[in-house]
Coordinates of C-alpha atoms and ligand atoms in Angstrom, one line a residue:
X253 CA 16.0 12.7 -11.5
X254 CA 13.6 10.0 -11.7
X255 CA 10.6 10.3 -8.8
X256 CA 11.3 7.5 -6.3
X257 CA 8.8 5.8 -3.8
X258 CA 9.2 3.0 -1.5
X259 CA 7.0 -0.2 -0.6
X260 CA 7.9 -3.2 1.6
X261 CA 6.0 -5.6 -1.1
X262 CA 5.8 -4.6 -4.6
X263 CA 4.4 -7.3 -7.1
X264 CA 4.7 -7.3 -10.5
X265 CA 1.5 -8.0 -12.4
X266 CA -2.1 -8.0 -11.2
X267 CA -3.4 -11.1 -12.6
X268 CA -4.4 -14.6 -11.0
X269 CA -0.9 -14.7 -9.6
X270 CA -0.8 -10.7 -8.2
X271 CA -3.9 -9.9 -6.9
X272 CA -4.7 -13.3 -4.8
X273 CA -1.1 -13.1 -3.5
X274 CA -1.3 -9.6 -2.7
X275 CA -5.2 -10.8 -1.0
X276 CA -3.2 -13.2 0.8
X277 CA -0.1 -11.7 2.5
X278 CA -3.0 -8.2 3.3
X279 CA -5.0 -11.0 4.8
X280 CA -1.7 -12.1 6.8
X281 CA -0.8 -8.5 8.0
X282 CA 2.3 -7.4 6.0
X283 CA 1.8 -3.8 5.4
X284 CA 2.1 -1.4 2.4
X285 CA 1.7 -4.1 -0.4
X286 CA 1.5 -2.2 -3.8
X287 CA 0.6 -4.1 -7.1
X288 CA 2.3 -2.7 -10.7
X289 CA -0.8 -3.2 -13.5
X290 CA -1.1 -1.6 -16.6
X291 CA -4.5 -3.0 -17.9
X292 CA -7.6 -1.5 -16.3
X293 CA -9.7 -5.0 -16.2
X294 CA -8.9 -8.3 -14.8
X295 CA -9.5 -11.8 -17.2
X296 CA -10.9 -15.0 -15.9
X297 CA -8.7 -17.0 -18.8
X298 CA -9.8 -20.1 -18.2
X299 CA -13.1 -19.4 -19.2
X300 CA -12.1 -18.1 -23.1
X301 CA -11.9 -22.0 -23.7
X302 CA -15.7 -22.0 -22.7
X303 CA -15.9 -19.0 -24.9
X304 CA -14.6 -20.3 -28.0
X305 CA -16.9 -23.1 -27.6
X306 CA -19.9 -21.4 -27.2
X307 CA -20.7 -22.2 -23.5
X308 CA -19.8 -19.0 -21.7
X309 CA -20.5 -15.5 -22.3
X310 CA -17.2 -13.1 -22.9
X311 CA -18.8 -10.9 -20.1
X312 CA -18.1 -13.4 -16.9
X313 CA -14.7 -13.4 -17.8
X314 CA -13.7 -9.9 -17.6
X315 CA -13.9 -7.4 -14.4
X316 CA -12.8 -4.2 -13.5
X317 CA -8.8 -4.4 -12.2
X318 CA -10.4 -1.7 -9.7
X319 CA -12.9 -4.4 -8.5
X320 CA -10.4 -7.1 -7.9
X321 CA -7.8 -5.2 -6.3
X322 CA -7.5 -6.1 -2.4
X323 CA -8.8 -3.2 -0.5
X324 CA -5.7 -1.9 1.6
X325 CA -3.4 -2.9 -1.2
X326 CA -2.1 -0.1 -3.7
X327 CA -2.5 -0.5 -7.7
X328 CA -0.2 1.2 -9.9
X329 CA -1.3 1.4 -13.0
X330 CA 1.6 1.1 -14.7
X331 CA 3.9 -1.0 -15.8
X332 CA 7.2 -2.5 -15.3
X333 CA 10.4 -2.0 -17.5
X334 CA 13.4 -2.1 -15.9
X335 CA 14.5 -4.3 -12.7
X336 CA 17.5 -3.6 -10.6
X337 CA 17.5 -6.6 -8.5
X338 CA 20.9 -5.8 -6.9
X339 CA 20.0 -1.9 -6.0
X340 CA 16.4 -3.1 -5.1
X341 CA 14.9 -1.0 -7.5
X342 CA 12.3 -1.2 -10.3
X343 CA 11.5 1.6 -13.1
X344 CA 8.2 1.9 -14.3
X345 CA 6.8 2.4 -18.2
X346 CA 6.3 6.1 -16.9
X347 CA 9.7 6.6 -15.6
X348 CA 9.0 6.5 -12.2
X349 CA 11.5 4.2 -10.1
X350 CA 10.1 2.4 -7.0
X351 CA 12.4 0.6 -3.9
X352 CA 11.2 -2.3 -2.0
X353 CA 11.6 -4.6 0.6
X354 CA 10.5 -7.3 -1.1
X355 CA 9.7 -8.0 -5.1
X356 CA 7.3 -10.6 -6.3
X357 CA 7.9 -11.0 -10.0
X358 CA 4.3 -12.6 -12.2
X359 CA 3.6 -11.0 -15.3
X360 CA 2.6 -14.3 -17.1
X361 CA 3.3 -15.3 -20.5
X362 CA 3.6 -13.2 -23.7
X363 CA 1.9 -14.5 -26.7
X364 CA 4.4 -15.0 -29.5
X365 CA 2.5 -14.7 -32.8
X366 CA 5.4 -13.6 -34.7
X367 CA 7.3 -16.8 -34.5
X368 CA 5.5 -18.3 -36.6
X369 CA 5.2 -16.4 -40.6
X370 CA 1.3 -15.3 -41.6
X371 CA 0.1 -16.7 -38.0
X372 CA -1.1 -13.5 -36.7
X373 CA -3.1 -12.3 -39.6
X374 CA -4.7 -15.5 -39.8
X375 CA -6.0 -15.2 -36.6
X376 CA -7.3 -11.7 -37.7
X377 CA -8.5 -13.2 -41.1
X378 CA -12.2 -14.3 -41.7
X379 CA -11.7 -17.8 -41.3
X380 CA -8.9 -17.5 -38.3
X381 CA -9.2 -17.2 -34.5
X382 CA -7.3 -17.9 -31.5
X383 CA -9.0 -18.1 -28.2
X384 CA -5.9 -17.8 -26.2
X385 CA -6.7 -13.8 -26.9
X386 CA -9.8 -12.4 -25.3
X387 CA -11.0 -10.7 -28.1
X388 CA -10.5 -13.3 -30.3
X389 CA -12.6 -16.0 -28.4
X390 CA -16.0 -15.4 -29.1
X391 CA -14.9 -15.0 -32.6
X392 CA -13.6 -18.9 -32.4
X393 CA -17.2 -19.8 -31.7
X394 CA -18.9 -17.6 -34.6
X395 CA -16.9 -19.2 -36.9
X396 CA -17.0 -22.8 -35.4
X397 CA -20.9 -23.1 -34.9
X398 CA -21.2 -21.8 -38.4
X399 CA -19.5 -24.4 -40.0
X400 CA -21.4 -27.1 -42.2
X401 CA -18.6 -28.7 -44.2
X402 CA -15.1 -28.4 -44.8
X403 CA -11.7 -28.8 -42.2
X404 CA -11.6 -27.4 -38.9
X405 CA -8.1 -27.3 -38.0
X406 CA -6.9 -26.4 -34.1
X407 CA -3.3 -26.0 -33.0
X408 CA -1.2 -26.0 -30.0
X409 CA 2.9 -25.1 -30.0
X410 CA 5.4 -26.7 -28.4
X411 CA 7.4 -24.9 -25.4
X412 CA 5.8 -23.5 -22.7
X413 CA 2.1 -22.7 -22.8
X414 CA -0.4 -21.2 -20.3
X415 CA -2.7 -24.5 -19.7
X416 CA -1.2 -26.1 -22.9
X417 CA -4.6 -29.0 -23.0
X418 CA -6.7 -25.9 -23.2
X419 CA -5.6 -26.1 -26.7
X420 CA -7.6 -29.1 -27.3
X421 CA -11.1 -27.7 -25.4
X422 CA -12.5 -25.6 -27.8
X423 CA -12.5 -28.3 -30.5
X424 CA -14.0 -31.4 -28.4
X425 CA -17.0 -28.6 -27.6
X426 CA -17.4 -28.2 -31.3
X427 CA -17.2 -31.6 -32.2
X428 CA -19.8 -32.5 -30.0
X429 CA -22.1 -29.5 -31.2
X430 CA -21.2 -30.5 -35.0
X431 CA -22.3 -34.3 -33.6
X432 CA -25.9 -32.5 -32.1
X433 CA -26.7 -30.9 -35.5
X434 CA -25.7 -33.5 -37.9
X435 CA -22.8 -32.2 -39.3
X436 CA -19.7 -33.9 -37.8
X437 CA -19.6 -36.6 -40.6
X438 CA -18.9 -33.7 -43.0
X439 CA -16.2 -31.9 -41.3
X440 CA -12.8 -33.0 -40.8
X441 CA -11.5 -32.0 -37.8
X442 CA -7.3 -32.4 -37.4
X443 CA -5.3 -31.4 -33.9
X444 CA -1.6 -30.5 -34.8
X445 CA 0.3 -31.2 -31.5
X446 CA 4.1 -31.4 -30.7
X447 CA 3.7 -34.5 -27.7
X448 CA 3.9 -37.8 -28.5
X449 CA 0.7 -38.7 -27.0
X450 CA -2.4 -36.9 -26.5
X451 CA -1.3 -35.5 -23.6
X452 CA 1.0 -37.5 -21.5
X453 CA -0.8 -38.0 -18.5
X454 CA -1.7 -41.9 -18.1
X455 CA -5.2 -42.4 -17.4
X456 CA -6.0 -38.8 -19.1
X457 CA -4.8 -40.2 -22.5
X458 CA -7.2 -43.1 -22.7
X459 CA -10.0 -40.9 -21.9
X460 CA -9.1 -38.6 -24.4
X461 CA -8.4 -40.8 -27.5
X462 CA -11.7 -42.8 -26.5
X463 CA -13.2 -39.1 -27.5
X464 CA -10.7 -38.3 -30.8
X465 CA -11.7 -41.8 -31.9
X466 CA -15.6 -40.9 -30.9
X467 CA -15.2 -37.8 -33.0
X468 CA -13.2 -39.4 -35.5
X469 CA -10.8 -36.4 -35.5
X470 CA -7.5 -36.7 -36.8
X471 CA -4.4 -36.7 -34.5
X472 CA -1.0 -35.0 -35.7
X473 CA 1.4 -36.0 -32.8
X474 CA 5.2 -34.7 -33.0
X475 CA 3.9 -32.2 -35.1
X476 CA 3.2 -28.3 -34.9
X477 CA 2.5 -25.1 -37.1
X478 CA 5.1 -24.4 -39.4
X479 CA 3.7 -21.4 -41.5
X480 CA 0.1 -20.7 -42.4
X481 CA -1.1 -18.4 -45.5
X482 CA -4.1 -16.7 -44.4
X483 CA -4.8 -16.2 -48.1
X484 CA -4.9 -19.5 -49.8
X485 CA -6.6 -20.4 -46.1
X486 CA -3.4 -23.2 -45.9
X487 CA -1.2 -24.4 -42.9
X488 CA 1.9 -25.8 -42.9
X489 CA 2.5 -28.9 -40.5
X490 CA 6.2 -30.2 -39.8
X491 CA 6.5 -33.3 -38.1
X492 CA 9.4 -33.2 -35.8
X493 CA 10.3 -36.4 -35.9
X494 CA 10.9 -36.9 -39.2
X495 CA 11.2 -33.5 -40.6
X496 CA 8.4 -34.0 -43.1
X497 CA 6.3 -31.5 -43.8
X498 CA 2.2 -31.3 -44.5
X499 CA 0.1 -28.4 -46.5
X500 CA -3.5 -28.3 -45.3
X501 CA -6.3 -26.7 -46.8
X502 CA -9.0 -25.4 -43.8
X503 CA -12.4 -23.6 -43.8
X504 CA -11.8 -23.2 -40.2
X505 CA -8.0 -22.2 -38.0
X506 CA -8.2 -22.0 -34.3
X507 CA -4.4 -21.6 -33.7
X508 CA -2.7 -21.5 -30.4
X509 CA 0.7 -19.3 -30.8
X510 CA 4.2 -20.1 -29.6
X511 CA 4.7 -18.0 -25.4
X512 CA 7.6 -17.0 -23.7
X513 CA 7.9 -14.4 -20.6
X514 CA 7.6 -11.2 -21.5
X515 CA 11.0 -9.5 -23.1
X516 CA 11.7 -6.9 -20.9
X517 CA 11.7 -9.9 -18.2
X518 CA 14.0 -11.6 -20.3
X519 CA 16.5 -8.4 -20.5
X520 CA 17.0 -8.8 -16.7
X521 CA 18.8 -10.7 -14.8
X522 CA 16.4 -12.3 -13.0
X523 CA 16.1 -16.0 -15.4
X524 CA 19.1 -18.2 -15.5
X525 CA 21.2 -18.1 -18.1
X526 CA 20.8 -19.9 -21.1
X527 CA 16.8 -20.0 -19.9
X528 CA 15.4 -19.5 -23.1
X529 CA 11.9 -19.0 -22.5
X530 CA 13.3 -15.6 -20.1
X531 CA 11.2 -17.3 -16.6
X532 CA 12.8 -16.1 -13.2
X533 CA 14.9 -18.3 -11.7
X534 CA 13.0 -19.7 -8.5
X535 CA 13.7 -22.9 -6.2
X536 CA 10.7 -24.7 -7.2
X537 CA 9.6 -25.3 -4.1
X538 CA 10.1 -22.2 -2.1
X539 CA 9.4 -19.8 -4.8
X540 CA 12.3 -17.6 -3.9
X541 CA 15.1 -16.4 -6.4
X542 CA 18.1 -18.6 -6.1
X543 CA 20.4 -15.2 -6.5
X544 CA 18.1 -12.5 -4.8
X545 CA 16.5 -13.8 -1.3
X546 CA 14.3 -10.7 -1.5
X547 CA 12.6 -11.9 -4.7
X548 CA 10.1 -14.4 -5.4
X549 CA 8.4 -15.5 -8.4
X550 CA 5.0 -17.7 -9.1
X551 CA 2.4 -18.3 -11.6
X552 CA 3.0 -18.3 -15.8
X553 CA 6.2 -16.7 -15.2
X554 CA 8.6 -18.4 -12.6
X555 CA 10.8 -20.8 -14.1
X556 CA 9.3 -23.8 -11.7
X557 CA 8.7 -26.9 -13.5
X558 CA 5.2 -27.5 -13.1
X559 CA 2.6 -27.1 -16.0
X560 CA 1.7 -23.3 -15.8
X561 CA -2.0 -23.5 -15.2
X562 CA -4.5 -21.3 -12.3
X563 CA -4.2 -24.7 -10.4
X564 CA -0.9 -24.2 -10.0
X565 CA -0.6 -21.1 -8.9
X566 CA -3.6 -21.7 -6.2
X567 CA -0.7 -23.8 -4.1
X568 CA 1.7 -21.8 -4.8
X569 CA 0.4 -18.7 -3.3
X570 CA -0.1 -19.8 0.1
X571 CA 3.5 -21.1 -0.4
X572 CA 4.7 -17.9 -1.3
X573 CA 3.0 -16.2 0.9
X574 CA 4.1 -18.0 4.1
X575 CA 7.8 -18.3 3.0
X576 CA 7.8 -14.3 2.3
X577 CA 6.2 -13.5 6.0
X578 CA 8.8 -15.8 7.3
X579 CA 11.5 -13.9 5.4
X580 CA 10.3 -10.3 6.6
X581 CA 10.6 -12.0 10.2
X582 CA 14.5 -13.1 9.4
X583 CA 13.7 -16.8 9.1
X584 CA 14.1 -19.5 6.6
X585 CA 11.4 -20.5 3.9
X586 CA 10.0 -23.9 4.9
X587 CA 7.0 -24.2 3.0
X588 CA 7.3 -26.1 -0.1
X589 CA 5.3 -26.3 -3.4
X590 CA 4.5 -29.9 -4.6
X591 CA 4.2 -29.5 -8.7
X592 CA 0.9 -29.9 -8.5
X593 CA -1.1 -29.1 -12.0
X594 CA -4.8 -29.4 -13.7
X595 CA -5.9 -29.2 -17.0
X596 CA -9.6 -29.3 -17.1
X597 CA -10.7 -31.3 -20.8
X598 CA -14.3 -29.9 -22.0
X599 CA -14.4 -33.2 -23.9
X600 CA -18.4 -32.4 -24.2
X601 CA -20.8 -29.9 -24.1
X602 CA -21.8 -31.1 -20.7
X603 CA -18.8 -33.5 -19.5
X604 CA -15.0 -32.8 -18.4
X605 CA -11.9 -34.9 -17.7
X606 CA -10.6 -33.3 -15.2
X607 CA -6.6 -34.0 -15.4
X608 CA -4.8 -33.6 -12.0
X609 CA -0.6 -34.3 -11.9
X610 CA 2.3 -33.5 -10.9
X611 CA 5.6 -32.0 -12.4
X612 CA 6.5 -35.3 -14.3
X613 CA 3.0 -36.1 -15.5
X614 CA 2.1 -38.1 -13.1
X615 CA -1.6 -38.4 -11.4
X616 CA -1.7 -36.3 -8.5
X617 CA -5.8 -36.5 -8.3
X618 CA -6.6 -34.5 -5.1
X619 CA -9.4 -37.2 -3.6
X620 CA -7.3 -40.3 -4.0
X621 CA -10.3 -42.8 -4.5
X622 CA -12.4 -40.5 -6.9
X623 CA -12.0 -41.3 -10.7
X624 CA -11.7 -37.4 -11.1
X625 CA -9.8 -38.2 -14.8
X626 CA -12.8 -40.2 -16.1
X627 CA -15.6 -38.3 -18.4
X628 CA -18.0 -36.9 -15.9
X629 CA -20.6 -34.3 -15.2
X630 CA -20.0 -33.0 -12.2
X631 CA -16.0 -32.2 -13.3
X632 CA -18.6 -29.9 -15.8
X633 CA -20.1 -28.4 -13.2
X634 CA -17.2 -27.7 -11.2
X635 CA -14.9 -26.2 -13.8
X636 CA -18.0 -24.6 -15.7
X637 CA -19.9 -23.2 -12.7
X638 CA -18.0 -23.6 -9.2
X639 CA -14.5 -22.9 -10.8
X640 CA -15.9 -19.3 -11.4
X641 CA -17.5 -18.2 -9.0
X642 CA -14.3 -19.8 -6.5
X643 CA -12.0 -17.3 -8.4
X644 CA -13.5 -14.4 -8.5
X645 CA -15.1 -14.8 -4.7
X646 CA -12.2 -16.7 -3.0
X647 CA -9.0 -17.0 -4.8
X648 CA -8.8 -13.6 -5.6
X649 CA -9.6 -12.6 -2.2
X650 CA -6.6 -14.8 -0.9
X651 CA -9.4 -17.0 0.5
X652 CA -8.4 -20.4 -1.4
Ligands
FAD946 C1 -7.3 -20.2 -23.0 C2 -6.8 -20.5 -21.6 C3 -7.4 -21.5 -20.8 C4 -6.9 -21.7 -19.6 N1 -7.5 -22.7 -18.8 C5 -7.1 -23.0 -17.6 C6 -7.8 -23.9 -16.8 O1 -8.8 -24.5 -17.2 N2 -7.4 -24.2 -15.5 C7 -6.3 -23.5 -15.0 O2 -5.9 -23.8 -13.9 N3 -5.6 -22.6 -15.8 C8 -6.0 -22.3 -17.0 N4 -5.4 -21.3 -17.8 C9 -4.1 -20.8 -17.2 C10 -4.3 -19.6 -16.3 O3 -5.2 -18.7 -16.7 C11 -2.9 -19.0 -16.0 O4 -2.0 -20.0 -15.6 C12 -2.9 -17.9 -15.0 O5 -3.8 -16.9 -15.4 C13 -1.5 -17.4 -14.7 O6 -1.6 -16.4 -13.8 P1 -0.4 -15.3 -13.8 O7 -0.8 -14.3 -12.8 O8 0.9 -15.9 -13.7 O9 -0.6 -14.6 -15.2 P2 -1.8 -13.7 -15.7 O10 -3.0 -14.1 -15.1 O11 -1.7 -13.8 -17.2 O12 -1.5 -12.2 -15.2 C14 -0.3 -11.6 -15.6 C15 -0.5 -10.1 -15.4 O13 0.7 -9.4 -15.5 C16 0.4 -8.1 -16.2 N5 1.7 -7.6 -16.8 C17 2.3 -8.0 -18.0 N6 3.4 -7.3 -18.2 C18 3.5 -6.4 -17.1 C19 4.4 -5.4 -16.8 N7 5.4 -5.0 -17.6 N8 4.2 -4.7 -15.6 C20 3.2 -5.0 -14.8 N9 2.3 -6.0 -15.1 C21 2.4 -6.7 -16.2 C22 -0.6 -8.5 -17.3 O14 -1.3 -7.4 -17.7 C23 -1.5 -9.5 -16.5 O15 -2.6 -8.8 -15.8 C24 -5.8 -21.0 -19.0 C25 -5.2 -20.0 -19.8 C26 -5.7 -19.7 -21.1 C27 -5.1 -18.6 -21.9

């Protein structure tokens, strides 16, 4: 028989979502909150875009998971397998089965490299990188500041994506460093994307082709990655409108794969049915399973209809966190999460457009009168230096 143990909040995952919800509701009083984690050290992900374009060291976005875990909250390193929502159990990697009160399901997105053919050993080639992987980011910027001449190609998939514009960062901070050193006019830079625009936020889009067309990079819309043969150093594009496809030679690949939740979430029960990319099934709003009132879900991976970004997830947990206290008292969930979503664009080395909006890609911009989606400097300074130093000393703590 399996060893079983008990906790009134158990949460799946320890990353942005885990550890400041689990900072919150300790902060709120609920007792015996234990968080499952099987890595031993916590990522700052937005910063890998900074990474990849040479503006951040890989140090300042990694900790110890021991450092970031609440005090008074439990980590289990661990991780989960199995989930029994209707026995209210879950069975760990090691075989160890806990019981809750409550479950709070965010083990973010999965990177799916094997969905497209030759992608993941081009990423592990000499002239491939990926800054969507940690270790792979500062390689992205070795090979992108050493560039003189050639093609520099950058890629983002369709479906969903953890901050899908963060595709685009790493390749406006190059393009401006190429511009510094004299270099851009011999470098072709092409963006294979699968939107119709830019990025589909009005207001955002103008800003950003004002800097494709400063660059003079090349714009694949409707398109994405098709194949890529790390040896001949090629990628195939397919345009999904027409079906055509494109072979590109580059010197230079910083690819973006395909995500999905994680499979074992997907061999629950927990998404809908027919949810193909396996995300729990949540009212949007509330955060609470539409099947399960003891489970909630947040961050990359609850099936809410918001783009997944940290920005997200920093309304959502307060959210969450109310709604679940309210449950453990026997009353409804009346807190409601608005869609809300930002996608920071490093368009410079020193500049940002910071994109603010809602679930249908509308502006949402938090200070109504502030241009916050024009080129600025001090969007730079808050997503380069504030943004930081607010995870790892607030957010985390369950403090913002
Ligand atoms: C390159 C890049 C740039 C980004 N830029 C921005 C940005 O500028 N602004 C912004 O707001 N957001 C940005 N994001 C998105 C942001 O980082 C994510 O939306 C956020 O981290 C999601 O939090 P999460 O807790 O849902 O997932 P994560 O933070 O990914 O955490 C999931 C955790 O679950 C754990 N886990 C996985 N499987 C299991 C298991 N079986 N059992 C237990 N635990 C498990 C993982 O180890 C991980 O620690 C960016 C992301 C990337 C990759």
């Amino acid at each position: 028989m399996p060893d079983t143990t008990h906790h009134e909040v158990l949460i799946i995952g320890g990353g942005n979502a885990g550890i400041s919800l689990a900072a919150r509701l300790h902060r709120y009083g609920v007792p015996d909150i234990a968080v499952v984690e099987p890595k031993d050290h916590h990522l700052y992900q937005p910063l890998f875009s900074h990474i990849a374009g040479g503006k951040a060291k890989a140090a300042e976005a990694i900790r110890s998971q021991a450092s970031v875990t609440p005090p008074g909250v439990e980590w289990i390193r661990d991780g989960a397998l199995v989930i029994n929502a209707a026995a209210n159990t879950v069975t760990l990697d090691s075989g160890e089965q806990i019981t809750y009160g409550h479950l709070v399901v965010c083990p973010g997105l999965q990177l799916d490299w094997d969905k497209i053919p030759g992608l993941e050993a081009a990423v592990h080639s000499p002239f491939g990188a990926s800054h969507y992987e940690f270790a792979l980011a500062p390689k992205a910027w070795t090979l992108l500041s050493s560039l003189k001449s050639g093609t520099a190609v950058f890629t983002m998939p369709s479906g969903p994506a953890k901050c899908a514009g963060a595709a685009q960062k790493p390749m406006y901070l190059a393009c401006d460093y190429w511009k510094e050193h004299g270099l851009l006019d011999d470098i072709r830079v092409v963006m294979v994307q699968p939107y119709p625009t830019v990025y589909g936020v009005p207001g955002v889009d103008e800003e950003l082709n004002r800097k494709i067309a400063e660059y003079g990079i090349e714009l694949r819309l409707d398109s994405e990655l098709a194949a890529v043969d790390p040896t001949a150093q090629t990628v195939l594009i397919r345009n999904n409108t027409d079906g055509t496809t494109e072979e590109l030679r580059y010197d230079v690949l910083n690819a973006v794969p395909p995500q999905s939740a994680p499979d074992w979430l997907k061999a629950t029960d927990l998404p809908a049915a027919g949810n193909d990319g396996g995300f729990v099934e949540v009212d949007p709003e509330t955060l609470r399973h539409t099947r399960y009132p003891n489970v909630w879900s947040l961050g990359d991976a609850a099936a809410t209809t918001n783009s997944k970004c940290g920005g997200a997830l920093r309304k959502q947990t307060k959210v969450l966190a109310k709604n679940l206290v309210a449950a453990r008292k026997g009353a409804a969930p009346t807190e409601k999460y608005n869609g809300y979503a930002v996608c920071p664009f490093t368009v410079s080395r020193s500049t940002v457009v910071f994109a603010e909006f809602d679930a249908g890609y509308r502006p949402m911009p938090t200070i109504p009168k502030v241009p916050t989606w024009k080129e600025s400097r001090a969007s730079w300074v808050v997503d380069r230096d504030v943004f930081p130093q607010v995870y790892w000393n607030l957010i985390l703590k369950g403090r913002a």
